[in-house]
Coordinates of C-alpha atoms in Angstrom, one line a residue:
Chain A
X1 CA 69.8 11.1 -21.4
X2 CA 68.1 8.7 -19.0
X3 CA 65.5 6.2 -20.0
X4 CA 62.1 7.3 -18.9
X5 CA 59.9 4.6 -20.3
X6 CA 61.1 1.3 -21.6
X7 CA 58.7 -0.9 -23.6
X8 CA 60.0 -4.4 -23.4
X9 CA 58.4 -6.9 -25.9
X10 CA 54.8 -5.9 -25.4
X11 CA 52.6 -8.3 -27.3
X12 CA 49.0 -7.8 -28.4
X13 CA 46.6 -8.7 -31.2
X14 CA 44.9 -6.3 -33.5
X15 CA 41.5 -6.8 -35.2
X16 CA 39.8 -10.1 -34.4
X17 CA 43.0 -12.0 -33.9
X18 CA 44.1 -11.0 -37.4
X19 CA 47.5 -9.8 -36.5
X20 CA 49.9 -10.3 -33.6
X21 CA 52.2 -7.4 -32.8
X22 CA 55.3 -7.4 -30.6
X23 CA 56.8 -4.0 -29.7
X24 CA 59.9 -2.8 -28.0
X25 CA 60.9 0.8 -27.7
X26 CA 62.4 3.6 -25.6
X27 CA 61.3 7.0 -24.4
X28 CA 64.0 9.2 -23.0
X29 CA 63.6 11.8 -20.4
X30 CA 62.5 15.1 -22.0
X31 CA 61.9 13.2 -25.2
X32 CA 59.0 12.3 -27.5
X33 CA 58.2 8.9 -28.9
X34 CA 56.2 9.2 -32.1
X35 CA 54.1 6.0 -32.6
X36 CA 53.1 5.9 -36.2
X37 CA 51.5 3.5 -38.7
X38 CA 48.4 3.1 -40.8
X39 CA 44.9 2.7 -39.5
X40 CA 44.3 -0.5 -37.6
X41 CA 48.0 -1.1 -36.9
X42 CA 47.5 -1.0 -33.2
X43 CA 48.7 2.5 -32.3
X44 CA 45.8 3.3 -29.9
X45 CA 45.8 -0.2 -28.5
X46 CA 49.5 0.2 -27.7
X47 CA 48.9 3.5 -25.9
X48 CA 46.0 2.0 -23.9
X49 CA 48.2 -0.9 -22.9
X50 CA 51.0 1.4 -21.9
X51 CA 48.5 3.2 -19.6
X52 CA 47.3 -0.1 -18.2
X53 CA 43.9 0.5 -19.6
X54 CA 44.0 -2.7 -21.6
X55 CA 45.4 -6.1 -20.9
X56 CA 48.6 -7.1 -22.8
X57 CA 49.4 -10.5 -24.2
X58 CA 52.8 -10.4 -22.5
X59 CA 55.9 -8.2 -22.0
X60 CA 56.6 -5.5 -19.6
X61 CA 57.0 -1.7 -19.3
X62 CA 59.5 0.1 -17.1
X63 CA 59.2 3.6 -15.7
X64 CA 62.6 5.0 -14.7
X65 CA 63.8 1.4 -14.4
X66 CA 61.0 0.2 -12.2
X67 CA 58.7 -2.4 -13.8
X68 CA 55.0 -1.6 -14.0
X69 CA 54.2 -4.5 -11.6
X70 CA 55.9 -2.5 -8.9
X71 CA 53.1 0.1 -9.1
X72 CA 49.4 -0.2 -8.2
X73 CA 47.3 0.0 -11.4
X74 CA 45.9 3.4 -10.4
X75 CA 49.3 4.7 -9.3
X76 CA 50.8 3.7 -12.7
X77 CA 48.0 5.4 -14.6
X78 CA 48.6 8.6 -12.7
X79 CA 52.2 8.6 -13.8
X80 CA 51.6 7.3 -17.3
X81 CA 48.5 9.3 -18.4
X82 CA 46.5 8.4 -21.5
X83 CA 44.6 11.1 -23.3
X84 CA 42.1 9.7 -25.8
X85 CA 41.7 11.1 -29.3
X86 CA 38.1 12.0 -28.4
X87 CA 38.6 12.9 -24.8
X88 CA 35.8 12.4 -22.3
X89 CA 33.9 15.6 -21.3
X90 CA 31.8 15.4 -18.1
X91 CA 28.6 17.2 -17.2
X92 CA 29.2 20.6 -15.8
X93 CA 31.2 23.7 -16.7
X94 CA 34.7 23.7 -18.2
X95 CA 36.1 24.6 -14.8
X96 CA 34.3 21.6 -13.2
X97 CA 35.8 19.4 -15.9
X98 CA 39.3 20.7 -15.1
X99 CA 38.7 20.0 -11.4
X100 CA 37.4 16.5 -12.0
X101 CA 40.6 14.6 -11.4
X102 CA 41.2 16.5 -8.2
X103 CA 38.0 14.9 -6.7
X104 CA 39.7 11.5 -6.8
X105 CA 41.2 10.3 -3.5
X106 CA 44.6 9.4 -5.0
X107 CA 45.0 12.8 -6.8
X108 CA 43.7 15.2 -4.1
X109 CA 46.1 13.8 -1.4
X110 CA 49.1 15.4 -3.1
X111 CA 47.9 17.9 -5.7
X112 CA 45.7 21.0 -5.4
X113 CA 43.7 22.4 -8.3
X114 CA 45.4 25.6 -9.4
X115 CA 42.9 27.9 -11.2
X116 CA 45.5 30.4 -12.2
X117 CA 47.7 27.8 -13.8
X118 CA 44.7 26.3 -15.5
X119 CA 43.8 29.8 -16.9
X120 CA 47.4 30.4 -18.1
X121 CA 47.5 27.0 -19.8
X122 CA 44.2 27.7 -21.5
X123 CA 45.4 31.0 -22.7
X124 CA 48.4 29.4 -24.3
X125 CA 46.0 27.2 -26.3
X126 CA 43.8 30.1 -27.4
X127 CA 41.1 29.2 -25.0
X128 CA 39.7 32.4 -23.4
X129 CA 39.1 32.6 -19.6
X130 CA 35.4 33.1 -20.2
X131 CA 35.3 29.5 -21.3
X132 CA 35.7 28.4 -17.7
X133 CA 32.1 29.1 -16.9
X134 CA 30.7 27.6 -20.1
X135 CA 28.8 24.3 -20.2
X136 CA 31.5 21.9 -21.3
X137 CA 29.1 19.9 -23.4
X138 CA 28.8 22.8 -25.8
X139 CA 32.5 22.9 -26.7
X140 CA 33.6 22.2 -30.2
X141 CA 35.7 19.1 -30.9
X142 CA 38.9 21.2 -31.1
X143 CA 38.1 23.1 -27.9
X144 CA 37.3 19.9 -26.0
X145 CA 40.6 18.3 -27.0
X146 CA 42.5 21.4 -25.9
X147 CA 40.6 21.6 -22.5
X148 CA 41.4 17.9 -22.0
X149 CA 45.1 18.6 -22.7
X150 CA 45.0 21.3 -20.1
X151 CA 43.4 18.9 -17.6
X152 CA 46.1 16.3 -18.3
X153 CA 48.9 18.8 -17.7
X154 CA 47.3 19.9 -14.4
X155 CA 47.6 16.5 -12.9
X156 CA 51.4 16.4 -13.7
X157 CA 52.0 12.9 -15.0
X158 CA 55.5 11.7 -15.8
X159 CA 54.5 10.4 -19.3
X160 CA 51.8 11.8 -21.5
X161 CA 50.3 9.4 -23.9
X162 CA 48.6 11.4 -26.6
X163 CA 46.3 9.8 -29.2
X164 CA 46.2 12.0 -32.3
X165 CA 46.4 15.2 -30.3
X166 CA 46.3 17.4 -33.4
X167 CA 43.5 15.6 -35.2
X168 CA 40.7 18.1 -34.3
X169 CA 42.8 21.2 -34.5
X170 CA 43.5 23.9 -37.1
X171 CA 47.0 24.8 -37.9
X172 CA 47.3 27.7 -35.3
X173 CA 45.9 25.6 -32.5
X174 CA 48.0 22.6 -33.5
X175 CA 51.3 24.6 -33.3
X176 CA 50.2 26.1 -30.0
X177 CA 49.7 22.5 -28.7
X178 CA 53.1 21.4 -29.9
X179 CA 54.8 24.4 -28.4
X180 CA 53.1 23.9 -25.0
X181 CA 54.0 20.2 -25.0
X182 CA 57.7 21.0 -25.8
X183 CA 57.7 23.6 -23.0
X184 CA 56.1 21.2 -20.6
X185 CA 58.8 18.6 -21.4
X186 CA 61.6 21.1 -20.8
X187 CA 60.1 22.6 -17.6
X188 CA 61.4 19.9 -15.3
X189 CA 63.2 16.6 -15.5
X190 CA 61.5 13.2 -15.5
X191 CA 58.9 13.9 -18.2
X192 CA 58.2 12.5 -21.6
X193 CA 55.5 12.1 -24.2
X194 CA 54.4 9.4 -26.6
X195 CA 52.2 10.5 -29.5
X196 CA 50.2 8.7 -32.0
X197 CA 50.0 10.1 -35.4
X198 CA 49.2 8.7 -38.8
X199 CA 51.9 10.4 -40.7
X200 CA 54.7 10.7 -38.1
X201 CA 54.7 14.5 -38.8
X202 CA 54.8 16.3 -35.5
X203 CA 57.3 18.9 -36.5
X204 CA 58.5 21.2 -33.8
X205 CA 59.0 18.5 -31.2
X206 CA 62.7 17.7 -30.7
X207 CA 64.3 14.6 -29.4
X208 CA 61.8 12.6 -31.3
X209 CA 62.2 8.9 -31.8
X210 CA 59.9 6.9 -34.0
X211 CA 58.1 3.6 -33.3
X212 CA 56.6 2.5 -36.6
X213 CA 53.9 -0.1 -36.2
X214 CA 53.7 -0.3 -40.0
X215 CA 51.0 -3.0 -39.9
X216 CA 53.7 -5.7 -39.9
X217 CA 54.2 -8.6 -37.5
X218 CA 57.3 -9.0 -35.5
X219 CA 59.6 -6.9 -33.5
X220 CA 59.3 -3.2 -34.3
X221 CA 62.2 -1.1 -33.4
X222 CA 62.5 2.6 -32.7
Chain B
X1 CA -21.9 -5.8 7.1
X2 CA -21.1 -9.0 5.3
X3 CA -18.0 -10.6 6.7
X4 CA -16.1 -13.7 5.7
X5 CA -15.2 -15.1 2.3
X6 CA -18.0 -15.2 -0.3
X7 CA -17.1 -18.6 -1.9
X8 CA -16.7 -19.1 -5.6
X9 CA -18.2 -22.4 -6.8
X10 CA -16.8 -24.4 -9.7
X11 CA -19.6 -23.1 -11.9
X12 CA -18.9 -19.5 -11.0
X13 CA -15.2 -20.1 -11.7
X14 CA -16.0 -21.5 -15.1
X15 CA -18.1 -18.4 -15.8
X16 CA -14.9 -16.3 -15.5
X17 CA -13.8 -17.8 -18.8
X18 CA -16.3 -15.4 -20.4
X19 CA -13.8 -12.6 -19.5
X20 CA -11.1 -14.4 -21.6
X21 CA -13.5 -14.9 -24.4
X22 CA -14.0 -11.1 -24.5
X23 CA -10.3 -10.5 -24.6
X24 CA -10.0 -13.2 -27.2
X25 CA -12.7 -11.5 -29.3
X26 CA -10.8 -8.2 -29.3
X27 CA -7.6 -10.0 -30.3
X28 CA -9.4 -11.8 -33.2
X29 CA -11.2 -8.7 -34.4
X30 CA -8.0 -6.7 -34.5
X31 CA -5.9 -9.6 -35.7
X32 CA -3.4 -9.2 -32.9
X33 CA -2.3 -12.8 -33.2
X34 CA -2.6 -13.2 -29.4
X35 CA -5.4 -15.9 -29.3
X36 CA -3.0 -18.8 -28.9
X37 CA -1.0 -17.2 -26.1
X38 CA -4.2 -16.0 -24.4
X39 CA -5.7 -19.5 -24.4
X40 CA -2.4 -21.1 -23.2
X41 CA -2.1 -18.4 -20.5
X42 CA -5.6 -19.1 -19.3
X43 CA -5.0 -22.9 -19.1
X44 CA -1.7 -22.3 -17.3
X45 CA -3.3 -19.9 -14.8
X46 CA -5.9 -22.6 -13.9
X47 CA -3.4 -25.4 -13.7
X48 CA -0.6 -23.5 -11.8
X49 CA -2.9 -21.8 -9.3
X50 CA -4.9 -25.0 -8.6
X51 CA -1.6 -26.9 -8.1
X52 CA -0.1 -24.2 -5.8
X53 CA -3.4 -24.2 -3.9
X54 CA -2.9 -27.9 -3.0
X55 CA 0.8 -27.3 -2.2
X56 CA 0.0 -24.4 0.1
X57 CA -2.7 -26.4 1.8
X58 CA -0.2 -29.2 2.5
X59 CA 2.6 -26.7 3.6
X60 CA 0.2 -24.8 5.9
X61 CA -1.0 -28.0 7.6
X62 CA 2.5 -29.4 8.0
X63 CA 4.0 -26.1 9.1
X64 CA 7.5 -27.5 9.2
X65 CA 10.3 -24.9 9.5
X66 CA 12.7 -26.8 7.2
X67 CA 10.1 -27.3 4.5
X68 CA 9.3 -23.6 4.6
X69 CA 13.0 -22.8 4.3
X70 CA 13.4 -25.1 1.3
X71 CA 10.4 -23.5 -0.4
X72 CA 11.9 -20.0 0.2
X73 CA 15.2 -21.1 -1.3
X74 CA 13.5 -22.5 -4.4
X75 CA 11.4 -19.3 -4.7
X76 CA 14.6 -17.3 -4.6
X77 CA 16.2 -19.4 -7.2
X78 CA 13.3 -19.1 -9.6
X79 CA 13.1 -15.3 -8.9
X80 CA 16.9 -15.0 -9.6
X81 CA 16.6 -16.8 -12.9
X82 CA 13.6 -14.7 -13.9
X83 CA 15.4 -11.4 -13.0
X84 CA 18.6 -12.3 -14.9
X85 CA 16.5 -13.0 -18.0
X86 CA 14.9 -9.6 -17.9
X87 CA 18.1 -7.8 -18.4
X88 CA 18.8 -7.3 -22.2
X89 CA 22.0 -5.3 -21.5
X90 CA 23.6 -8.0 -19.5
X91 CA 25.2 -10.8 -21.3
X92 CA 25.8 -14.2 -19.5
X93 CA 25.2 -12.9 -16.0
X94 CA 25.6 -15.7 -13.4
X95 CA 22.3 -16.6 -11.7
X96 CA 24.1 -17.4 -8.5
X97 CA 24.9 -13.7 -7.8
X98 CA 21.3 -12.7 -8.3
X99 CA 20.3 -15.7 -6.1
X100 CA 22.5 -14.7 -3.2
X101 CA 21.5 -11.1 -3.3
X102 CA 17.8 -12.0 -3.3
X103 CA 18.2 -14.7 -0.6
X104 CA 20.1 -12.4 1.7
X105 CA 17.8 -9.4 1.3
X106 CA 14.6 -11.5 1.5
X107 CA 15.7 -13.5 4.5
X108 CA 16.9 -10.4 6.4
X109 CA 13.8 -8.3 5.8
X110 CA 11.4 -11.2 5.9
X111 CA 12.8 -12.3 9.3
X112 CA 12.4 -8.8 10.8
X113 CA 8.8 -8.6 9.5
X114 CA 7.8 -12.1 10.7
X115 CA 9.8 -12.4 13.9
X116 CA 9.8 -8.8 15.2
X117 CA 6.8 -7.1 13.7
X118 CA 4.0 -9.6 13.1
X119 CA 5.4 -12.3 15.4
X120 CA 2.7 -15.1 15.0
X121 CA 2.7 -18.3 17.0
X122 CA 4.8 -20.2 16.1
X123 CA 6.9 -17.4 14.5
X124 CA 7.5 -19.5 11.4
X125 CA 3.8 -20.0 10.7
X126 CA 3.7 -20.9 7.0
X127 CA 0.4 -19.0 6.5
X128 CA 2.3 -15.8 7.3
X129 CA 5.9 -16.6 6.2
X130 CA 5.2 -17.9 2.6
X131 CA 3.0 -14.9 1.4
X132 CA 5.3 -12.3 3.1
X133 CA 8.4 -13.8 1.5
X134 CA 6.6 -14.2 -1.8
X135 CA 5.7 -10.5 -1.8
X136 CA 9.2 -9.5 -0.9
X137 CA 10.7 -11.7 -3.7
X138 CA 8.2 -10.6 -6.3
X139 CA 9.1 -7.0 -5.8
X140 CA 12.9 -7.4 -5.2
X141 CA 13.1 -9.5 -8.4
X142 CA 11.9 -6.5 -10.5
X143 CA 14.1 -4.1 -8.6
X144 CA 17.3 -6.0 -9.0
X145 CA 16.6 -6.7 -12.7
X146 CA 16.1 -3.0 -13.3
X147 CA 19.2 -1.9 -11.4
X148 CA 21.4 -4.6 -13.0
X149 CA 20.2 -3.7 -16.4
X150 CA 20.8 0.0 -15.8
X151 CA 24.3 -0.7 -14.3
X152 CA 25.4 -2.4 -17.6
X153 CA 23.5 0.1 -19.8
X154 CA 25.1 3.1 -18.2
X155 CA 28.5 1.5 -18.2
X156 CA 28.2 0.9 -22.0
X157 CA 27.0 4.4 -22.6
X158 CA 29.6 6.1 -20.4
X159 CA 32.6 3.8 -21.1
X160 CA 34.6 6.8 -22.3
X161 CA 34.0 8.7 -19.1
X162 CA 34.8 5.7 -16.9
X163 CA 38.1 5.1 -18.8
X164 CA 39.0 8.8 -18.5
X165 CA 38.6 8.7 -14.8
X166 CA 40.6 5.5 -14.6
X167 CA 43.3 7.2 -16.6
X168 CA 43.5 9.9 -13.9
X169 CA 44.2 7.3 -11.3
X170 CA 40.6 6.6 -10.1
X171 CA 39.8 3.3 -8.5
X172 CA 37.2 1.2 -10.3
X173 CA 34.7 2.2 -7.6
X174 CA 35.4 6.0 -8.1
X175 CA 35.2 5.5 -11.9
X176 CA 31.9 3.8 -11.9
X177 CA 30.2 5.4 -8.9
X178 CA 27.9 7.6 -11.1
X179 CA 26.7 4.5 -12.9
X180 CA 26.1 2.7 -9.6
X181 CA 24.0 5.6 -8.3
X182 CA 21.9 5.6 -11.4
X183 CA 21.5 1.8 -11.2
X184 CA 20.3 2.0 -7.6
X185 CA 17.9 4.8 -8.4
X186 CA 16.5 2.8 -11.3
X187 CA 15.9 -0.2 -9.1
X188 CA 14.3 1.7 -6.2
X189 CA 12.2 4.3 -8.1
X190 CA 9.2 2.1 -8.9
X191 CA 9.0 1.1 -5.2
X192 CA 9.2 4.7 -4.0
X193 CA 6.6 5.8 -6.6
X194 CA 4.3 3.1 -5.3
X195 CA 4.8 4.4 -1.7
X196 CA 3.6 7.8 -3.0
X197 CA 0.4 6.7 -4.7
X198 CA -0.7 3.7 -2.7
X199 CA -4.3 4.1 -1.6
X200 CA -4.8 7.1 -3.9
X201 CA -4.3 5.6 -7.3
X202 CA -3.8 1.9 -6.6
X203 CA -5.3 -0.5 -4.0
X204 CA -2.6 -3.1 -3.5
X205 CA -3.4 -6.7 -4.3
X206 CA -2.7 -7.9 -0.8
X207 CA -5.0 -5.4 0.8
X208 CA -7.7 -6.0 -1.7
X209 CA -7.3 -9.8 -1.2
X210 CA -7.6 -9.5 2.6
X211 CA -10.7 -7.3 2.3
X212 CA -12.3 -9.7 -0.2
X213 CA -11.4 -12.5 2.3
X214 CA -13.5 -10.8 4.9
X215 CA -10.8 -8.9 6.9
X216 CA -11.5 -5.6 8.6
X217 CA -10.2 -2.8 6.2
X218 CA -8.3 -1.2 9.1
X219 CA -6.5 -4.5 9.7
X220 CA -5.8 -4.9 6.0
X221 CA -4.4 -1.4 5.9
X222 CA -2.0 -2.1 8.8
X223 CA -0.7 -5.2 7.0
X224 CA -0.4 -3.3 3.8
X225 CA 1.7 -0.5 5.4
X226 CA 4.1 -3.2 6.8
X227 CA 4.3 -4.8 3.4
X228 CA 5.0 -1.6 1.5
X229 CA 7.8 -0.6 3.9
X230 CA 9.3 -4.1 3.9
X231 CA 9.3 -4.1 0.1
X232 CA 11.2 -0.8 -0.1
X233 CA 13.8 -2.1 2.4
X234 CA 14.2 -5.4 0.6
X235 CA 14.5 -3.8 -2.8
X236 CA 17.1 -1.3 -1.5
X237 CA 19.2 -4.1 0.1
X238 CA 18.8 -6.5 -2.9
X239 CA 19.9 -3.8 -5.4
X240 CA 22.8 -2.7 -3.2
X241 CA 24.0 -6.3 -2.9
X242 CA 23.7 -7.1 -6.5
X243 CA 25.2 -3.9 -7.8
X244 CA 28.0 -4.3 -5.2
X245 CA 28.6 -7.9 -6.5
X246 CA 28.4 -6.8 -10.1
X247 CA 30.3 -3.6 -10.7
X248 CA 33.7 -5.4 -10.2
X249 CA 32.8 -7.8 -13.0
X250 CA 33.0 -4.9 -15.4
X251 CA 36.7 -4.5 -14.7
X252 CA 39.8 -6.6 -15.3
X253 CA 41.9 -7.7 -12.3
X254 CA 44.1 -4.7 -13.0
X255 CA 41.2 -2.4 -12.6
X256 CA 40.8 -1.5 -16.4
X257 CA 37.4 -1.5 -18.0
X258 CA 36.8 -4.9 -19.7
X259 CA 37.2 -4.7 -23.4
X260 CA 33.7 -5.7 -24.3
X261 CA 32.3 -2.8 -22.3
X262 CA 34.8 -0.4 -23.8
X263 CA 34.2 -1.5 -27.3
X264 CA 30.5 -1.0 -27.0
X265 CA 31.0 2.8 -27.2
X266 CA 32.5 2.6 -30.7

């Protein structure tokens, strides 16, 4: 399998300069990289760095062999998409929330919002169609995180960076999410996902490599 | 009809202290702890205004363009410092950005008012220029302070939304546009409100001053209309410039939200 995302000696500090972390790792096409480690070990920080949402202390990241410096920051973020543990929900209905990325100049030039696809993805995650017209601010935590995942899949990134995607979900919803991600990965080439989890337990996702931040300093391997 | 200024003698001026004594009495009776500030404020009012009276008398008689320009620049700097200090949400904001925003908006609008609309002889007549620029600055200062504070406040409160938009590939401008709109509205709303109620609820200080000074009320009203409109233009331009200068400061060179803004949401 081809390398999709290569993390090359990314350095950052965690806490108030309490710990320095240096990370290298590989995400293969169609694969899943499970970033695990205890609280405060820098899992979320690493995901935000990978999405160019936080400055790094050094190192580089390559997407299909091209360094991130070859991309514009917003072009990179479109390809390497970060979904926060508590995803942002905007004012308006669920449908308006799903359309939000398509209002952006960079997205709307080459993607159209597909309502049917949105509805199908929602159904897969046990989100009924009637939800589309509901005020998004009234959604529960679990519903919000699933709507945000649908929104992420609609903009078709190459790499999905998911921060604790199962945290707010019950067992049924969690397995639906895992199934959907696995299908999304297999659907076409050039896709991959990196997930943060406390335990490393994301059973159901194959081709899974592990990046253990373990709270230790030094080079952490897959 | 009585026209011309009814002069206030030194004795009459001293009598006005009675008014402060009343305010001081209330403060003492209710133990508000404001006596010292009230007394100090009164002393400063007497000293500052008497001093500025002499300065203005000199500036008006000299009527030198460069002297007037220097005074306007100094006024802009003081206003910029004061406005930056009135923004609790904004840490370590550079006075220079506020200064350039105020100077540009004040000079642009002030020049139009003095040169095109009022057009005295000479056009830089200090008696017209200084009060006009002073009024523009006094109001723009409040406007830009409100909009700057709101820009930062909204960015702190909506850091998650801004970052979510960035993650979708938004440019910093697209991500923060909503906050910028709110900031502009916050800066301009008091001015727009005052356009609505002027003459009905409030008689503006300048108009009242002119009437007390013996001017024809119709003439005072005409001036006041020009002043109200120039203030709204200056506030709009000042806020736009400052918010335009400021929003990029919330982002890193890579267009990510700065860490101190992002962390504020947690």
